PDB file of N, CA and C in Angstrom:
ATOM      1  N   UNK W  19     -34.076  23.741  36.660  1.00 84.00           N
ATOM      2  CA  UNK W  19     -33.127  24.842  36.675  1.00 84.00           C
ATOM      3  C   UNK W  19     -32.012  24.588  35.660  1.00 84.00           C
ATOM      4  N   UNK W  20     -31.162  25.482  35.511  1.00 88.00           N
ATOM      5  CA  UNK W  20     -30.268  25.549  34.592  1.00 88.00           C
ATOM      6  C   UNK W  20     -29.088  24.809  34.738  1.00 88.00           C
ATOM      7  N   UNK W  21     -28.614  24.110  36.294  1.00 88.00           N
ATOM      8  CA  UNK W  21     -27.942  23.524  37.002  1.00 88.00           C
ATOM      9  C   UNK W  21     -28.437  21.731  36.236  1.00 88.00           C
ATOM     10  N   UNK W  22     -29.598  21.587  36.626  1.00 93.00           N
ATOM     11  CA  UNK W  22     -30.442  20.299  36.029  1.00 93.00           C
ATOM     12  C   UNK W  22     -30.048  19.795  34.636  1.00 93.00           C
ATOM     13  N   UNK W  23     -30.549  20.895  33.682  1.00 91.00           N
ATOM     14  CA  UNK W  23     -30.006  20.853  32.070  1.00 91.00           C
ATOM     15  C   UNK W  23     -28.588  20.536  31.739  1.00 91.00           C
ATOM     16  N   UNK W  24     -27.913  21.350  32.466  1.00 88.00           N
ATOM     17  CA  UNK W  24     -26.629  20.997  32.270  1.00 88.00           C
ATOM     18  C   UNK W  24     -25.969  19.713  32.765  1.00 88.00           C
ATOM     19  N   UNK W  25     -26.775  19.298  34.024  1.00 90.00           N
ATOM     20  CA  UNK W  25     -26.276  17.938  34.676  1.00 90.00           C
ATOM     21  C   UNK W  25     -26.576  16.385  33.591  1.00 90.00           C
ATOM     22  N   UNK W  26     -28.399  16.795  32.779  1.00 92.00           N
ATOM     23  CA  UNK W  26     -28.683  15.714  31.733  1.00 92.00           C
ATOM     24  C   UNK W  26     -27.905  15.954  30.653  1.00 92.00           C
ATOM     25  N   UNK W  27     -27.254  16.628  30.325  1.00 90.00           N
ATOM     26  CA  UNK W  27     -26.235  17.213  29.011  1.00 90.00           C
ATOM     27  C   UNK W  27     -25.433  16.384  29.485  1.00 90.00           C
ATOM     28  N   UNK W  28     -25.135  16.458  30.710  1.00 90.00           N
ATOM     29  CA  UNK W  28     -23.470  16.319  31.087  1.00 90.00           C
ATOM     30  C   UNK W  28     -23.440  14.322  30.647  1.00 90.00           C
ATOM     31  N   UNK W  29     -24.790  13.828  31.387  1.00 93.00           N
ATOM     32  CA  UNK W  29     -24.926  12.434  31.130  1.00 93.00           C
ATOM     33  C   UNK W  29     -25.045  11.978  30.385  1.00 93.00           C
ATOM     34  N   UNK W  30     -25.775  12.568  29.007  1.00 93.00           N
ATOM     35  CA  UNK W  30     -26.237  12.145  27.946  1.00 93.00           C
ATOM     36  C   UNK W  30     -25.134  12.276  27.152  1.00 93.00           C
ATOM     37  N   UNK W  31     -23.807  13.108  27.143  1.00 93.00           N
ATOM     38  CA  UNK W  31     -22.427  13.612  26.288  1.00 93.00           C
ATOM     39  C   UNK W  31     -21.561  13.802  27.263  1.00 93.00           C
ATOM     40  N   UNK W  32     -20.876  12.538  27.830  1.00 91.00           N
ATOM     41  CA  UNK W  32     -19.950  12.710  28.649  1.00 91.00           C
ATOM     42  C   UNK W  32     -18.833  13.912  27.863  1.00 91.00           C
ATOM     43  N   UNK W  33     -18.929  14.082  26.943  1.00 92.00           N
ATOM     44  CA  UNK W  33     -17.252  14.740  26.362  1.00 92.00           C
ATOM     45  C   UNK W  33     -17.932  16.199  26.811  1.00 92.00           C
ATOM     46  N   UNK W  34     -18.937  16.555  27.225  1.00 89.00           N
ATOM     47  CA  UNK W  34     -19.025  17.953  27.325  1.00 89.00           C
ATOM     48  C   UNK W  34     -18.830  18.529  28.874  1.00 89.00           C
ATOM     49  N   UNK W  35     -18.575  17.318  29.627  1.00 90.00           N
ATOM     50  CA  UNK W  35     -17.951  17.869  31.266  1.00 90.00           C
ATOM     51  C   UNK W  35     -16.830  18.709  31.158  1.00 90.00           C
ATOM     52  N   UNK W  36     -15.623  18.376  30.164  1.00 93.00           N
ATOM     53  CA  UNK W  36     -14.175  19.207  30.009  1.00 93.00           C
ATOM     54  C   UNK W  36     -14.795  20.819  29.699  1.00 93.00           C
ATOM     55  N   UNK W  37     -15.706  20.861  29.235  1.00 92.00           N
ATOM     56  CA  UNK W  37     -16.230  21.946  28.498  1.00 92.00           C
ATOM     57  C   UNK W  37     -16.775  22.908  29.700  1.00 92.00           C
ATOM     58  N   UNK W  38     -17.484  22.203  30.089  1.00 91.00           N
ATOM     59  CA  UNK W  38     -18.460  23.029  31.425  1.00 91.00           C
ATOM     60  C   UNK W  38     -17.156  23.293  32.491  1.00 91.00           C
ATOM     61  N   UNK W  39     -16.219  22.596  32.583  1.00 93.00           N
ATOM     62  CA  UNK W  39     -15.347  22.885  33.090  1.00 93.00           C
ATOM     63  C   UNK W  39     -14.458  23.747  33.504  1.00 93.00           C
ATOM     64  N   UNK W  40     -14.256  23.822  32.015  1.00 96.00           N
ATOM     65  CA  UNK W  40     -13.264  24.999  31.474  1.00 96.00           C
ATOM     66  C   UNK W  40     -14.079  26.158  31.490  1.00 96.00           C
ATOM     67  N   UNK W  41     -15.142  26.353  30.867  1.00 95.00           N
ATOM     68  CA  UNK W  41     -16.150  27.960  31.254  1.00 95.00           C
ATOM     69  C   UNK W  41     -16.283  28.214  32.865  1.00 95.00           C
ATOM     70  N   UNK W  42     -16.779  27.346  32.982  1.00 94.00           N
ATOM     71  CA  UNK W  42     -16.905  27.225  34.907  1.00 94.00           C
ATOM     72  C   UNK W  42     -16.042  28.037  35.416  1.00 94.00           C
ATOM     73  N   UNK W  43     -14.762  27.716  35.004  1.00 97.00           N
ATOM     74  CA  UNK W  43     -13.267  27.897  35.914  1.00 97.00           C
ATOM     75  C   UNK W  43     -13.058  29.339  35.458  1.00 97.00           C
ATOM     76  N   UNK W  44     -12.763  29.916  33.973  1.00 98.00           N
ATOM     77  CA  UNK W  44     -12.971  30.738  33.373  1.00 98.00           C
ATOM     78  C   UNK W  44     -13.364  32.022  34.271  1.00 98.00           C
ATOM     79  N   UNK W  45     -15.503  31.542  34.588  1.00 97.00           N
ATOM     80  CA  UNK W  45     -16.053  32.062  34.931  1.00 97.00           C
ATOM     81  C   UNK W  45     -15.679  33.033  36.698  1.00 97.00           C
ATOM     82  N   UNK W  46     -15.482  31.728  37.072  1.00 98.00           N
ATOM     83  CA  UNK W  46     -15.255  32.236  38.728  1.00 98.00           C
ATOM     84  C   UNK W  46     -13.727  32.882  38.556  1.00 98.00           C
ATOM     85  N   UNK W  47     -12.507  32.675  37.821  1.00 97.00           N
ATOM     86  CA  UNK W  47     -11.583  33.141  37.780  1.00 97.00           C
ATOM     87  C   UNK W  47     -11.644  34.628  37.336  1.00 97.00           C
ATOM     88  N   UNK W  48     -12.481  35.048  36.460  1.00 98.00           N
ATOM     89  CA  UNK W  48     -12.902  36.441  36.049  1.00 98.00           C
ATOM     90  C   UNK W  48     -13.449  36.958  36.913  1.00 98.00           C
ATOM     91  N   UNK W  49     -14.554  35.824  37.812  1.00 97.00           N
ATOM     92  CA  UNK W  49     -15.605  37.024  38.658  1.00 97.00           C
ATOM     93  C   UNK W  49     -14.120  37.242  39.957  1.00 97.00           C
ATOM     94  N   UNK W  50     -13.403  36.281  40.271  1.00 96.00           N
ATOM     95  CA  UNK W  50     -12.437  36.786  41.694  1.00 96.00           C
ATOM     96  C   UNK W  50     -11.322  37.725  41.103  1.00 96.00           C
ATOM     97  N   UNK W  51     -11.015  38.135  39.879  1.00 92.00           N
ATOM     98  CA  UNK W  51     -10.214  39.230  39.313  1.00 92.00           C
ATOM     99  C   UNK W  51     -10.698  40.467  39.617  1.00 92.00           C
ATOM    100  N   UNK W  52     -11.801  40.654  38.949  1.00 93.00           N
ATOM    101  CA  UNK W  52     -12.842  41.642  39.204  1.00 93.00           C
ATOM    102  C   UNK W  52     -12.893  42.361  41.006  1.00 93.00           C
ATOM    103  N   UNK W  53     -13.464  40.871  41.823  1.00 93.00           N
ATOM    104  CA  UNK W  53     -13.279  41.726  43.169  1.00 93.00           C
ATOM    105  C   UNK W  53     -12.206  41.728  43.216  1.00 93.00           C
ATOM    106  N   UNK W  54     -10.576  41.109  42.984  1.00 88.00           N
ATOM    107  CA  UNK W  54      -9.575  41.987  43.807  1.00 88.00           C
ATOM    108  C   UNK W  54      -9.689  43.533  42.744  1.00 88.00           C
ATOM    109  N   UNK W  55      -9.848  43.561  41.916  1.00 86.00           N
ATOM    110  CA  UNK W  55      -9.907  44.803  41.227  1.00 86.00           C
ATOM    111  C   UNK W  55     -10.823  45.858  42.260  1.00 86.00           C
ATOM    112  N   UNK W  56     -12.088  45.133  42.670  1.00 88.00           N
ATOM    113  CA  UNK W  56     -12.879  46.371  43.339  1.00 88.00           C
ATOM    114  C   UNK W  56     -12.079  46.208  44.790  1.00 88.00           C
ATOM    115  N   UNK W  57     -11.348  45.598  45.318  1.00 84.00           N
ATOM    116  CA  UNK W  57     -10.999  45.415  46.682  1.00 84.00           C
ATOM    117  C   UNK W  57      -9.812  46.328  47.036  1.00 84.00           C
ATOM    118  N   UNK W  58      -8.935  46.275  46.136  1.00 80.00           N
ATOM    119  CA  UNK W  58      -7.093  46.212  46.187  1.00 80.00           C
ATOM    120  C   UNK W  58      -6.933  47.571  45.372  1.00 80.00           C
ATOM    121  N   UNK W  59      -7.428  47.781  44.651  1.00 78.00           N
ATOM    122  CA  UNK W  59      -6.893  48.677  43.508  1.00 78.00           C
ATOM    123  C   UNK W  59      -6.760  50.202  44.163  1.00 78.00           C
ATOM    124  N   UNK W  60      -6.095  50.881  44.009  1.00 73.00           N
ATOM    125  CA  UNK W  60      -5.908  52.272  44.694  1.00 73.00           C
ATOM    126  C   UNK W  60      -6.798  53.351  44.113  1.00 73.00           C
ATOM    127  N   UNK W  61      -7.130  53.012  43.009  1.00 76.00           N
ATOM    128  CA  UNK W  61      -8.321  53.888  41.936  1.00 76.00           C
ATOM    129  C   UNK W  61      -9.505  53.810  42.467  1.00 76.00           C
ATOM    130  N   UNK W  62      -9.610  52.681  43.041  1.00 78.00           N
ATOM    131  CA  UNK W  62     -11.898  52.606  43.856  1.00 78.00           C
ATOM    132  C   UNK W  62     -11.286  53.143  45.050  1.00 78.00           C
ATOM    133  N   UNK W  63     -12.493  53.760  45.342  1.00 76.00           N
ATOM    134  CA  UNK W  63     -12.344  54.225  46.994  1.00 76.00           C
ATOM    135  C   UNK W  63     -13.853  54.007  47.164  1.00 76.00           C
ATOM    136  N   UNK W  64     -13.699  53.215  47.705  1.00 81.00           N
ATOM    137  CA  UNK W  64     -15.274  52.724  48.729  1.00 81.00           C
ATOM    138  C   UNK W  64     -15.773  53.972  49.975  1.00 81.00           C
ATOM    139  N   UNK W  65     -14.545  54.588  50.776  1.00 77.00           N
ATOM    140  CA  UNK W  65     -15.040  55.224  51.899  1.00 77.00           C
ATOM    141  C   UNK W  65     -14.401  56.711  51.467  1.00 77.00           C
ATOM    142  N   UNK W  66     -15.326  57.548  51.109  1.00 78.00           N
ATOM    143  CA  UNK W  66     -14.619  58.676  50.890  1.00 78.00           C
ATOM    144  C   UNK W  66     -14.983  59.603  51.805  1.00 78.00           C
ATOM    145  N   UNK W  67     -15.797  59.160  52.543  1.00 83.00           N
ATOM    146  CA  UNK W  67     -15.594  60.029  54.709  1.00 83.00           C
ATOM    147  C   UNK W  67     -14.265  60.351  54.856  1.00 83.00           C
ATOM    148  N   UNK W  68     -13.522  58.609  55.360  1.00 79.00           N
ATOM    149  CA  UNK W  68     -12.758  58.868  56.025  1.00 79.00           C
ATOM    150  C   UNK W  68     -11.247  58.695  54.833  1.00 79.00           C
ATOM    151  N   UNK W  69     -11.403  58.146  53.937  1.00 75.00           N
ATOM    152  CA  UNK W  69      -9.994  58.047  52.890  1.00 75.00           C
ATOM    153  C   UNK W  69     -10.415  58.931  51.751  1.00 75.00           C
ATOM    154  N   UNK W  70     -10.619  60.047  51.709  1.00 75.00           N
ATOM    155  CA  UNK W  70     -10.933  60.419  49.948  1.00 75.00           C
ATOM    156  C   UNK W  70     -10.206  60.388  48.823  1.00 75.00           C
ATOM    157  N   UNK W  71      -8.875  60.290  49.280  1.00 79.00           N
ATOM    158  CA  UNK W  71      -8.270  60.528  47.813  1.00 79.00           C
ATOM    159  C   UNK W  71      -6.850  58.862  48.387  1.00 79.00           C
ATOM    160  N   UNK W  72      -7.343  58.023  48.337  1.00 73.00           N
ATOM    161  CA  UNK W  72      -6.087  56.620  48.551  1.00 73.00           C
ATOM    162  C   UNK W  72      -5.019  56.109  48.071  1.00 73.00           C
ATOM    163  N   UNK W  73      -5.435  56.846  46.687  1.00 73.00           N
ATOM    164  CA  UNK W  73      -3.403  56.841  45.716  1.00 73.00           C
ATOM    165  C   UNK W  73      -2.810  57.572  46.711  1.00 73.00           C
ATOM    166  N   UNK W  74      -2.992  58.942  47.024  1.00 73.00           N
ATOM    167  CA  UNK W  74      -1.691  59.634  47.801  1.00 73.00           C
ATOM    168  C   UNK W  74      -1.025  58.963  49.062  1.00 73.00           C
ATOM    169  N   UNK W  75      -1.724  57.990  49.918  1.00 73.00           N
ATOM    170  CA  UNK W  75      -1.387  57.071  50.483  1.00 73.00           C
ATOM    171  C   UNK W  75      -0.703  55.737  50.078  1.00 73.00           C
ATOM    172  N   UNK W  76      -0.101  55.725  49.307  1.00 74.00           N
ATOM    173  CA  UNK W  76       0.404  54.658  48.780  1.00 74.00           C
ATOM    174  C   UNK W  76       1.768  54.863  49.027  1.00 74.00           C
ATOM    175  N   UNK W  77       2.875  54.264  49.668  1.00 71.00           N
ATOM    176  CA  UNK W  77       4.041  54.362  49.586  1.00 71.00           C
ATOM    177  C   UNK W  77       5.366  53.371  48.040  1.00 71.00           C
ATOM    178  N   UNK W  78       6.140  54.373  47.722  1.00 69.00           N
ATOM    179  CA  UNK W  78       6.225  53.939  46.397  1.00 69.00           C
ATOM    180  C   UNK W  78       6.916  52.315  46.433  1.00 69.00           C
ATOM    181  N   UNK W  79       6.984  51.451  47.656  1.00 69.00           N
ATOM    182  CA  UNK W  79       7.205  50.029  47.144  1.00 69.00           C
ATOM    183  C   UNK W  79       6.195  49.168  47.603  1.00 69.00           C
ATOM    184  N   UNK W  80       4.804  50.040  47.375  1.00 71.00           N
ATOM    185  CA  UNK W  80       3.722  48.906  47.576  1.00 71.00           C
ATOM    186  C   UNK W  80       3.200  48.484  46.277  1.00 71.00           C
ATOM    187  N   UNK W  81       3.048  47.434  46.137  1.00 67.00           N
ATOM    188  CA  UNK W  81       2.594  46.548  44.512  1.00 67.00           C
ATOM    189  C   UNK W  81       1.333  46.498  44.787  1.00 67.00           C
ATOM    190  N   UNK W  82       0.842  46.807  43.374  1.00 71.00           N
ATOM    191  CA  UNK W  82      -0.740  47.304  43.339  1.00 71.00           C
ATOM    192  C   UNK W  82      -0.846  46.467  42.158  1.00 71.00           C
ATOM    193  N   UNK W  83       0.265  46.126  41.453  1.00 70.00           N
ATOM    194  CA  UNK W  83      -0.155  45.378  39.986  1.00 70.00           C
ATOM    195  C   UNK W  83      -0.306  44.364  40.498  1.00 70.00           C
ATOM    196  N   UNK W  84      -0.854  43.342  39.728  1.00 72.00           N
ATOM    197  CA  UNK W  84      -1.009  41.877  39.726  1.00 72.00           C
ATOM    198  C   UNK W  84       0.383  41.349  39.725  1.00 72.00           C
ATOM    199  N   UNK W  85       0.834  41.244  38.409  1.00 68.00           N
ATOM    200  CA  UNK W  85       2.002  40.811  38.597  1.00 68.00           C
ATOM    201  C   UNK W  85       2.760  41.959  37.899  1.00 68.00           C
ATOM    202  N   UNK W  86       4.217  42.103  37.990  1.00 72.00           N
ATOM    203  CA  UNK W  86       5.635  43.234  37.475  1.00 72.00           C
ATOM    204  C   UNK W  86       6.375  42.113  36.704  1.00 72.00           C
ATOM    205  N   UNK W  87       6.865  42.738  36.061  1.00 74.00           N
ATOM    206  CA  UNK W  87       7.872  41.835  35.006  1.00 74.00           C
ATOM    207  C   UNK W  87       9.391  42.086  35.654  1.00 74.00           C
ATOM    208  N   UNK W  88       9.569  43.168  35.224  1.00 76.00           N
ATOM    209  CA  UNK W  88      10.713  43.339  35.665  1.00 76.00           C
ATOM    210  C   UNK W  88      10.761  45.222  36.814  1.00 76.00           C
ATOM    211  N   UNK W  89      10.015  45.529  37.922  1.00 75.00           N
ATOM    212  CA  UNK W  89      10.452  46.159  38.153  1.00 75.00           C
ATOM    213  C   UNK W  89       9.936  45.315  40.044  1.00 75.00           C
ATOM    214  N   UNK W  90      11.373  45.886  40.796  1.00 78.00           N
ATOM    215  CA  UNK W  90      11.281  44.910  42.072  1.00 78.00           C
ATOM    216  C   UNK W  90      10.899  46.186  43.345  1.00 78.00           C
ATOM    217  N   UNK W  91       9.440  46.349  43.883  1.00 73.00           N
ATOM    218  CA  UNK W  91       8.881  46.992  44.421  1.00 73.00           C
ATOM    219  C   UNK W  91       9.776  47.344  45.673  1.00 73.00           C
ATOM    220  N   UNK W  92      10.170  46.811  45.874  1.00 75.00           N
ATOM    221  CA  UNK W  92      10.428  46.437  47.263  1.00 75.00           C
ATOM    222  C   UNK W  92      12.164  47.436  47.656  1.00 75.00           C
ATOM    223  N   UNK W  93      12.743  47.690  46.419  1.00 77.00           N
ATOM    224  CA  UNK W  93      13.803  48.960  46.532  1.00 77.00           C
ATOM    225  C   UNK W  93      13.579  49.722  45.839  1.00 77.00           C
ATOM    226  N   UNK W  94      12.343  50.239  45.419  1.00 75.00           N
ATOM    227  CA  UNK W  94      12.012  51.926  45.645  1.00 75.00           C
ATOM    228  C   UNK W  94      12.019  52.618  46.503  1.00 75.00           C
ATOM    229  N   UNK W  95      12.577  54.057  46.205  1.00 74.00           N
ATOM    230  CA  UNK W  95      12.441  55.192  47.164  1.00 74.00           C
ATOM    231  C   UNK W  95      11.317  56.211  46.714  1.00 74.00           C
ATOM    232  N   UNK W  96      11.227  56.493  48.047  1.00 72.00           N
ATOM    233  CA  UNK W  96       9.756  57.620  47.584  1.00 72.00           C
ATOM    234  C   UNK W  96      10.742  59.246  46.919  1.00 72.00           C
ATOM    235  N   UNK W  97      10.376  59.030  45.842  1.00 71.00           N
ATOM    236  CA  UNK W  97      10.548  60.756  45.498  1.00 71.00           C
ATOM    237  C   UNK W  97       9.661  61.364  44.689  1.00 71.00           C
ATOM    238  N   UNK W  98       9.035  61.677  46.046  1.00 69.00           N
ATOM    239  CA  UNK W  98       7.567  62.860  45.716  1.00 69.00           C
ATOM    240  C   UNK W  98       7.068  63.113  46.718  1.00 69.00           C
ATOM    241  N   UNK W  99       6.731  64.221  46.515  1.00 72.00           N
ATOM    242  CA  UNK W  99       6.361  65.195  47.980  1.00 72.00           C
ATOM    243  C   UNK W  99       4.823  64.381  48.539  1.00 72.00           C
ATOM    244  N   UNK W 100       4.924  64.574  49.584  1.00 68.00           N
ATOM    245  CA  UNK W 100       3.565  64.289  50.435  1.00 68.00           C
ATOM    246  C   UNK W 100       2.564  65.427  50.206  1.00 68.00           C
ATOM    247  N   UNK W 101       1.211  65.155  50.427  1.00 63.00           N
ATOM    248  CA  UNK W 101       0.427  65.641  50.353  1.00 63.00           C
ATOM    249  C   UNK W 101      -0.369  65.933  51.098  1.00 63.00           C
TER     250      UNK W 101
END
């Protein structure tokens, strides 16, 4: 398997463990971005039975970004009509 190859690589050129490393980490760090993207994000809607439209449910000091630079969620006021 492809697990194998990489393990006799790894023995035969110790300097290429930092390497497999760093893609490795890379790798799983992109794939767990991705699900909070499909998990968290107010744009996917998985259940459109019972939530169809989930932005309008959002109250305006809930943080949906990853990270804000400078704007502090948490003293916003909602001004916009309900729906």
């Amino acid at each position: 398997t492809m697990f194998r190859v990489m393990v006799s690589h790894a023995k035969k050129h110790p300097s290429l463990i930092p390497l497999f490393l760093i893609i490795g980490s890379g790798g799983v760090g992109a794939a767990l971005y991705v699900m909070r993207l499909a998990m968290f994000n107010p744009e996917v809607c998985w259940d459109k039975k019972n939530n169809p439209e989930p932005w309008n449910k959002l109250a305006p000091n809930d943080q949906y970004k990853f990270y804000s630079v400078n704007v502090d969620y948490s003293k916003l006021k909602k001004d916009r009509p309900d729906f």
